[in-house]
Tab-separated table of C-alpha atoms and ligand atoms in Angstrom:
chain	number	residue	atom	x	y	z
A	6	MET	CA	175.270	106.539	75.468
A	7	PRO	CA	176.545	107.115	79.004
A	8	THR	CA	177.149	110.780	79.776
A	9	ASP	CA	179.573	112.201	82.346
A	10	ARG	CA	176.809	111.753	84.864
A	11	ALA	CA	176.801	108.178	86.097
A	12	SER	CA	173.738	106.261	85.033
A	13	VAL	CA	172.093	103.275	86.642
A	14	LEU	CA	169.105	101.220	85.591
A	15	ILE	CA	167.121	99.654	88.429
A	16	ILE	CA	165.208	96.545	87.425
A	17	TYR	CA	162.562	95.697	89.969
A	18	THR	CA	161.444	92.083	89.775
A	19	GLY	CA	159.596	91.785	93.071
A	20	GLY	CA	160.261	90.550	96.581
A	21	THR	CA	160.030	92.106	100.019
A	22	ILE	CA	162.145	95.151	99.195
A	23	GLY	CA	159.457	96.732	97.028
A	24	MET	CA	156.668	96.490	99.559
A	25	ILE	CA	154.988	99.155	101.619
A	26	GLU	CA	152.270	98.925	104.213
A	27	ASN	CA	148.797	99.759	103.043
A	28	PRO	CA	147.820	102.558	105.489
A	29	HIS	CA	144.196	101.329	105.576
A	30	ASN	CA	144.578	97.633	106.334
A	31	GLY	CA	148.285	97.237	107.195
A	32	ALA	CA	148.788	94.668	104.408
A	33	LEU	CA	152.094	94.610	102.556
A	34	GLU	CA	151.694	95.611	98.931
A	35	ALA	CA	154.110	96.148	96.083
A	36	PHE	CA	154.535	99.834	95.274
A	37	ASP	CA	155.015	101.403	91.883
A	38	PHE	CA	158.751	101.718	91.326
A	39	GLU	CA	158.196	104.659	88.989
A	40	TYR	CA	157.777	106.591	92.216
A	41	ILE	CA	160.789	105.159	93.980
A	42	GLU	CA	162.077	108.617	94.856
A	43	GLN	CA	158.984	109.234	96.965
A	44	HIS	CA	159.805	106.217	99.087
A	45	VAL	CA	163.584	106.584	99.078
A	46	PRO	CA	164.120	110.345	98.693
A	47	GLU	CA	167.795	109.812	99.574
A	48	ILE	CA	168.555	108.591	96.065
A	49	LYS	CA	167.932	112.101	94.721
A	50	ARG	CA	171.174	113.032	96.426
A	51	PHE	CA	173.131	110.929	93.953
A	52	ASN	CA	173.835	113.113	90.998
A	53	PHE	CA	173.117	110.102	88.776
A	54	LYS	CA	170.696	109.387	86.016
A	55	ILE	CA	168.574	106.684	87.618
A	56	ASN	CA	165.802	104.989	85.720
A	57	THR	CA	163.611	102.108	86.776
A	58	LEU	CA	161.938	99.262	84.977
A	59	SER	CA	159.564	96.964	86.720
A	60	PHE	CA	158.380	93.441	86.035
A	61	ASP	CA	154.658	93.445	85.411
A	62	PRO	CA	153.405	91.698	87.438
A	63	VAL	CA	156.145	91.696	90.048
A	64	MET	CA	157.064	88.263	91.320
A	65	ASP	CA	157.853	86.598	94.579
A	66	SER	CA	161.229	85.060	93.922
A	67	SER	CA	159.916	81.593	94.766
A	68	ASP	CA	158.033	81.818	91.469
A	69	MET	CA	161.079	82.834	89.478
A	70	GLY	CA	163.142	80.511	87.341
A	71	PRO	CA	165.264	80.519	84.193
A	72	ASP	CA	162.476	82.223	82.217
A	73	SER	CA	162.686	85.174	84.576
A	74	TRP	CA	166.489	85.156	84.361
A	75	VAL	CA	166.132	85.407	80.582
A	76	LYS	CA	163.764	88.357	81.053
A	77	ILE	CA	166.280	90.168	83.276
A	78	ALA	CA	169.141	89.350	80.889
A	79	GLU	CA	167.129	90.710	77.937
A	80	ILE	CA	166.458	93.979	79.757
A	81	ILE	CA	170.172	94.338	80.516
A	82	ARG	CA	171.083	93.539	76.897
A	83	ASP	CA	168.545	96.014	75.495
A	84	HIS	CA	169.793	98.847	77.734
A	85	TYR	CA	173.423	97.839	78.003
A	86	GLU	CA	174.894	100.839	76.188
A	87	ASP	CA	172.732	103.381	78.012
A	88	TYR	CA	173.860	102.748	81.590
A	89	ASP	CA	177.048	102.366	83.601
A	90	GLY	CA	175.588	99.669	85.760
A	91	PHE	CA	172.466	97.716	86.665
A	92	VAL	CA	170.731	97.078	89.970
A	93	VAL	CA	168.348	94.136	90.074
A	94	LEU	CA	165.892	94.218	92.973
A	95	HIS	CA	164.891	90.676	93.735
A	96	GLY	CA	163.330	88.571	96.476
A	97	THR	CA	165.948	87.049	98.700
A	98	ASP	CA	164.658	83.478	98.611
A	99	THR	CA	166.041	82.531	95.200
A	100	MET	CA	168.426	85.421	94.658
A	101	ALA	CA	171.475	83.137	94.712
A	102	TYR	CA	169.974	81.034	91.885
A	103	THR	CA	169.163	84.073	89.753
A	104	ALA	CA	172.606	85.573	90.375
A	105	SER	CA	174.204	82.281	89.321
A	106	GLY	CA	171.982	81.933	86.259
A	107	LEU	CA	172.688	85.511	85.131
A	108	SER	CA	176.422	85.048	85.620
A	109	PHE	CA	176.372	82.289	82.985
A	110	MET	CA	173.839	84.004	80.720
A	111	LEU	CA	175.708	87.289	80.460
A	112	GLU	CA	178.938	86.733	78.596
A	113	ASN	CA	181.697	89.372	78.233
A	114	LEU	CA	180.185	91.572	80.900
A	115	THR	CA	182.124	94.798	81.404
A	116	LYS	CA	179.662	96.509	83.752
A	117	PRO	CA	178.345	95.744	87.234
A	118	VAL	CA	175.064	93.867	87.627
A	119	VAL	CA	174.221	94.138	91.319
A	120	LEU	CA	171.381	92.097	92.784
A	121	THR	CA	169.923	93.162	96.087
A	122	GLY	CA	166.779	92.876	98.147
A	123	SER	CA	165.857	93.124	101.785
A	124	GLN	CA	164.537	91.269	104.757
A	125	LEU	CA	162.122	94.056	105.723
A	126	PRO	CA	159.993	96.005	103.231
A	127	ILE	CA	161.281	99.414	102.189
A	128	GLY	CA	158.161	100.997	103.659
A	129	GLN	CA	158.833	99.617	107.138
A	130	LEU	CA	160.592	101.663	109.801
A	131	ARG	CA	163.605	99.451	110.493
A	132	THR	CA	163.999	98.402	106.870
A	133	ASP	CA	167.327	97.180	105.548
A	134	GLY	CA	165.985	97.856	102.052
A	135	LYS	CA	166.951	101.514	101.803
A	136	GLU	CA	170.545	100.911	102.758
A	137	ASN	CA	170.868	97.922	100.461
A	138	LEU	CA	169.327	99.836	97.562
A	139	ILE	CA	171.441	102.948	98.075
A	140	THR	CA	174.661	100.935	98.392
A	141	ALA	CA	173.801	98.823	95.351
A	142	ILE	CA	173.256	101.987	93.280
A	143	GLU	CA	176.568	103.391	94.465
A	144	ILE	CA	178.387	100.172	93.508
A	145	ALA	CA	176.646	99.950	90.136
A	146	ALA	CA	177.921	103.440	89.296
A	147	ALA	CA	181.379	103.209	90.881
A	148	LYS	CA	184.484	103.641	88.737
A	149	ASP	CA	188.155	103.558	89.599
A	150	ALA	CA	190.695	106.298	88.855
A	151	ASP	CA	191.027	105.014	85.268
A	152	GLY	CA	187.284	105.313	84.739
A	153	LYS	CA	186.787	101.532	84.782
A	154	PRO	CA	184.056	99.888	86.872
A	155	TYR	CA	185.293	98.289	90.093
A	156	VAL	CA	183.360	95.153	89.298
A	157	ASN	CA	182.365	93.742	85.926
A	158	GLU	CA	180.342	90.768	87.012
A	159	VAL	CA	177.032	89.657	88.452
A	160	CYS	CA	177.170	90.161	92.194
A	161	VAL	CA	174.931	90.267	95.244
A	162	LEU	CA	175.030	93.194	97.643
A	163	PHE	CA	173.498	92.419	100.986
A	164	ASP	CA	174.022	94.111	104.325
A	165	SER	CA	177.735	94.882	104.431
A	166	LEU	CA	179.035	92.500	101.769
A	167	LEU	CA	179.370	92.534	98.013
A	168	LEU	CA	179.589	88.881	96.951
A	169	ARG	CA	180.224	87.107	93.676
A	170	GLY	CA	176.758	86.111	92.480
A	171	ASN	CA	177.568	82.506	91.647
A	172	ARG	CA	179.392	81.989	94.949
A	173	CYS	CA	176.752	83.193	97.368
A	174	THR	CA	173.982	81.473	99.221
A	175	LYS	CA	171.150	82.606	101.469
A	176	ILE	CA	172.099	81.645	105.009
A	177	SER	CA	169.471	83.321	107.142
A	178	ALA	CA	165.712	83.665	106.938
A	179	ASP	CA	165.614	86.495	109.456
A	180	GLN	CA	168.965	88.203	109.940
A	181	PHE	CA	169.924	91.296	107.976
A	182	SER	CA	173.213	89.622	107.077
A	183	ALA	CA	171.350	86.999	105.071
A	184	PHE	CA	173.931	86.060	102.439
A	185	ALA	CA	177.372	84.530	102.610
A	186	SER	CA	179.947	83.311	100.158
A	187	PRO	CA	181.666	80.634	102.213
A	188	ASN	CA	184.237	79.616	99.623
A	189	TYR	CA	185.171	82.953	98.127
A	190	PRO	CA	186.080	86.250	99.792
A	191	PRO	CA	183.775	89.256	99.356
A	192	LEU	CA	184.385	91.489	96.355
A	193	ALA	CA	183.871	94.456	98.663
A	194	ARG	CA	183.117	95.210	102.290
A	195	VAL	CA	180.741	98.028	103.075
A	196	GLY	CA	181.265	100.215	106.123
A	197	ILE	CA	181.900	103.918	106.341
A	198	ASN	CA	183.619	103.407	102.998
A	199	ILE	CA	183.220	100.713	100.385
A	200	HIS	CA	186.457	98.727	100.266
A	201	TYR	CA	186.776	96.838	96.990
A	202	ASP	CA	189.145	93.918	96.952
A	203	ARG	CA	190.368	94.136	93.384
A	204	ARG	CA	192.266	90.855	93.642
A	205	MET	CA	188.959	89.052	93.945
A	206	ARG	CA	187.168	90.463	90.938
A	207	LEU	CA	186.725	88.624	87.676
A	208	SER	CA	189.184	89.694	85.019
A	209	PRO	CA	187.483	91.770	82.329
A	210	PRO	CA	186.838	90.106	78.959
A	211	THR	CA	189.316	90.575	76.143
A	212	GLU	CA	189.118	94.092	74.720
A	213	GLY	CA	186.616	94.408	71.908
A	214	LYS	CA	184.418	91.468	72.889
A	215	SER	CA	180.828	92.567	73.127
A	216	LEU	CA	178.107	91.409	75.474
A	217	LYS	CA	176.388	88.198	74.479
A	218	VAL	CA	173.289	86.915	76.164
A	219	LYS	CA	172.493	83.262	76.347
A	220	MET	CA	168.765	82.616	76.339
A	221	SER	CA	168.474	78.861	76.090
A	222	TYR	CA	168.558	76.425	78.976
A	223	ASP	CA	167.378	72.924	79.729
A	224	SER	CA	165.693	72.412	83.065
A	225	ASN	CA	165.561	68.612	82.927
A	226	VAL	CA	167.792	68.484	85.977
A	227	VAL	CA	167.362	67.453	89.583
A	228	PHE	CA	169.018	67.776	92.979
A	229	LEU	CA	169.784	64.469	94.641
A	230	LYS	CA	170.596	65.066	98.283
A	231	LEU	CA	172.085	61.949	99.851
A	232	PHE	CA	171.317	60.926	103.416
A	233	PRO	CA	172.239	57.850	105.421
A	234	GLY	CA	169.651	55.196	104.614
A	235	ILE	CA	168.585	56.515	101.225
A	236	SER	CA	166.915	53.589	99.499
A	237	GLU	CA	167.589	51.886	96.216
A	238	SER	CA	164.082	52.600	94.995
A	239	VAL	CA	164.424	56.334	95.696
A	240	ILE	CA	167.750	56.502	93.842
A	241	SER	CA	166.379	54.446	90.990
A	242	SER	CA	163.215	56.560	90.709
A	243	ILE	CA	165.200	59.774	90.602
A	244	LEU	CA	167.743	58.584	88.068
A	245	ASN	CA	164.969	57.223	85.851
A	246	ILE	CA	162.872	60.395	85.742
A	247	LYS	CA	161.633	60.704	82.170
A	248	GLY	CA	163.727	63.153	80.165
A	249	LEU	CA	166.295	63.645	82.933
A	250	LYS	CA	169.593	65.028	81.638
A	251	GLY	CA	171.494	66.259	84.661
A	252	VAL	CA	171.835	65.642	88.394
A	253	VAL	CA	173.474	67.785	91.052
A	254	MET	CA	174.295	65.200	93.698
A	255	GLU	CA	174.821	66.642	97.166
A	256	THR	CA	177.261	64.340	98.893
A	257	PHE	CA	178.876	64.114	102.328
A	258	GLY	CA	182.044	65.923	103.432
A	259	SER	CA	184.649	66.161	100.738
A	260	GLY	CA	182.433	64.493	98.146
A	261	ASN	CA	181.742	61.089	99.658
A	262	ALA	CA	178.820	58.766	99.040
A	263	PRO	CA	177.865	55.181	99.894
A	264	CYS	CA	180.017	52.476	98.343
A	265	SER	CA	177.234	49.893	97.966
A	266	SER	CA	177.308	48.249	94.598
A	267	TRP	CA	173.593	48.894	93.939
A	268	PHE	CA	174.244	52.618	94.417
A	269	LEU	CA	177.380	52.809	92.278
A	270	ASN	CA	175.795	50.625	89.591
A	271	ALA	CA	172.743	52.909	89.469
A	272	LEU	CA	174.988	55.955	88.990
A	273	LYS	CA	177.113	54.204	86.368
A	274	GLU	CA	174.047	53.061	84.479
A	275	ALA	CA	172.719	56.659	84.498
A	276	THR	CA	175.986	58.236	83.315
A	277	ASP	CA	176.243	55.544	80.604
A	278	ARG	CA	172.820	56.732	79.408
A	279	GLY	CA	174.289	60.234	79.050
A	280	ILE	CA	172.998	61.761	82.276
A	281	VAL	CA	175.478	64.302	83.638
A	282	ILE	CA	175.992	63.825	87.390
A	283	VAL	CA	177.901	66.489	89.309
A	284	ASN	CA	179.203	66.040	92.824
A	285	VAL	CA	178.854	68.988	95.224
A	286	THR	CA	179.204	68.824	98.975
A	287	GLN	CA	176.443	69.299	101.534
A	288	CYS	CA	178.966	71.172	103.672
A	289	MET	CA	178.673	74.916	103.552
A	290	VAL	CA	182.442	75.361	103.440
A	291	GLY	CA	185.045	73.373	101.541
A	292	ASN	CA	185.762	71.431	98.470
A	293	VAL	CA	184.861	68.145	96.811
A	294	GLU	CA	188.045	66.105	96.460
A	295	MET	CA	187.127	62.919	94.721
A	296	THR	CA	190.561	61.360	94.960
A	297	ARG	CA	190.847	61.734	98.723
A	298	TYR	CA	188.811	58.719	99.855
A	299	GLU	CA	187.967	55.439	98.236
A	300	THR	CA	184.294	56.426	98.054
A	301	GLY	CA	185.175	59.428	95.897
A	302	ILE	CA	187.365	57.344	93.621
A	303	LYS	CA	184.503	54.919	93.112
A	304	LEU	CA	182.263	57.822	92.112
A	305	ILE	CA	184.786	58.814	89.449
A	306	GLY	CA	184.567	55.212	88.195
A	307	ALA	CA	180.792	55.625	87.986
A	308	GLY	CA	181.234	58.654	85.728
A	309	VAL	CA	180.405	61.315	88.331
A	310	LEU	CA	181.970	64.754	87.757
A	311	CYS	CA	183.673	66.845	90.421
A	312	GLY	CA	181.846	70.068	91.292
A	313	TYR	CA	184.772	71.350	93.402
A	314	ASP	CA	183.521	74.031	95.816
A	315	SER	CA	180.526	75.135	93.734
A	316	THR	CA	177.422	76.110	95.603
A	317	PRO	CA	174.475	73.847	94.727
A	318	GLU	CA	172.722	76.940	93.323
A	319	SER	CA	175.569	77.643	90.951
A	320	ALA	CA	176.002	74.002	89.920
A	321	VAL	CA	172.336	73.576	89.010
A	322	ALA	CA	172.174	76.884	87.108
A	323	LYS	CA	175.351	76.066	85.178
A	324	LEU	CA	174.103	72.593	84.345
A	325	MET	CA	170.854	74.010	82.940
A	326	MET	CA	172.791	76.534	80.843
A	327	LEU	CA	175.289	73.991	79.508
A	328	LEU	CA	172.597	71.436	78.679
A	329	GLY	CA	170.774	74.237	76.874
A	330	THR	CA	173.732	74.785	74.536
A	331	GLY	CA	173.048	71.488	72.786
A	332	ARG	CA	176.790	70.803	72.735
A	333	PRO	CA	178.110	67.242	72.608
A	334	LEU	CA	178.041	65.462	75.952
A	335	ASP	CA	181.828	65.317	76.345
A	336	GLU	CA	182.022	69.051	75.842
A	337	ILE	CA	179.284	69.706	78.405
A	338	LYS	CA	181.147	67.532	80.912
A	339	ARG	CA	184.427	69.301	80.220
A	340	LEU	CA	182.851	72.736	80.644
A	341	MET	CA	181.054	71.632	83.790
A	342	MET	CA	184.486	71.023	85.306
A	343	THR	CA	185.921	74.279	83.939
A	344	SER	CA	185.468	77.482	85.894
A	345	LEU	CA	183.644	79.747	83.433
A	346	ARG	CA	182.765	82.734	85.607
A	347	GLY	CA	184.804	82.171	88.744
A	348	GLU	CA	182.113	79.837	90.118
A	349	PHE	CA	184.551	77.443	91.771
A	350	THR	CA	188.100	77.466	92.993
A	351	VAL	CA	190.266	75.939	90.337
A	352	ASP	CA	192.863	73.305	91.035
A	353	HIS	CA	196.411	73.916	89.938
A	354	ASN	CA	195.866	72.166	86.611
A	355	GLN	CA	193.535	74.874	85.388
A	356	ASP	CA	193.906	78.529	84.552
A	357	GLU	CA	192.495	80.801	87.229
A	358	CYS	CA	189.236	81.248	85.378
A	359	SER	CA	188.425	80.438	81.816
A	360	CYS	CA	186.220	83.458	81.212
A	361	ALA	CA	187.411	83.288	77.631
A	362	VAL	CA	185.345	80.124	77.130
A	363	SER	CA	182.222	81.051	75.238
A	364	LEU	CA	178.946	79.246	75.657
A	365	PHE	CA	177.939	80.448	72.214
A	366	ASP	CA	180.657	79.101	69.912
B	420	LIG	N1	159.421	85.663	99.549
B	420	LIG	C1	160.224	86.816	99.274
B	420	LIG	C2	160.913	86.581	97.944
B	420	LIG	O1	161.901	85.919	97.860
B	420	LIG	C3	161.189	87.036	100.359
B	420	LIG	C4	162.109	88.194	100.180
B	420	LIG	O2	162.030	88.993	99.299
B	420	LIG	O3	162.995	88.325	101.006
B	420	LIG	O4	160.414	87.065	96.957
């Protein structure tokens, strides 16, 4: 059980942050996180109980997928009562996918799960890894005056921003400020102090609800990124992939797509076969509004669902989770258009966020 001393579990999965230079050949190698205090002696200055668990073997995040999300979620579940918060060290490349996946897997979360990583290895002189790690630990342990955590959701801490996990995206391959959340304000800004914006956080689950972890998913999904000139045979091949159950279709502007009958017929034929197609925009900022232009209205007629301002990462992770519930198709479609963990901005017809909706019932 947590003691008066704050306690944080660091889960190291892999990625640049955990690398140091081999003094003999200069190669970057993963170091043993058991000895993290040798590499980041600063963390001794927290008067926290800090323990580490490492994936074995550690993974480049390009190799990670829902199986790895399950592994992280299981570790959090198994140690949930023993810590105030969790820091997940992760490669930056697919961090936004993992953060999204975990946000749907971990239901009734009352503690912070903070993902972070770095652009430069922790063992390199100008590393951003130490600062990101130290700040993530501080956030994972932080409590307000009532002793409640400032955040009770899956989030990404990078550079000076704490972002909702299922709202963020990697925007830079080489800048320290590598993540943004274009459609949702930061949960906190990090400077001399950490300023939490409490209006932005997810409301805590109803008192008494305990953590549930969803392990099943269905990865028979695909991204379909539209471009001017996309051919009928490409669309047809994608929509006829054997076993396909879901499509995240990346459209133009506010959710627009070609109006050609071959295209709309192909979509309609796929949705009639029970394939779930979700419309998200290729634009970094803004919302899909399917009733704004005729093209959007025609997509509704073809059975395409509105993804609002979801990131593609969040939409694909959510689709895999929902398909993995084995619920009836209508229910999956309804939940896909319901904000479950604050993953999109709701329109006025919906409650702010239906965190009360369980993926388990
Ligand atoms: N390829 C690395 C990864 O995502 C890059 C990084 O950590 O930033 O695992």
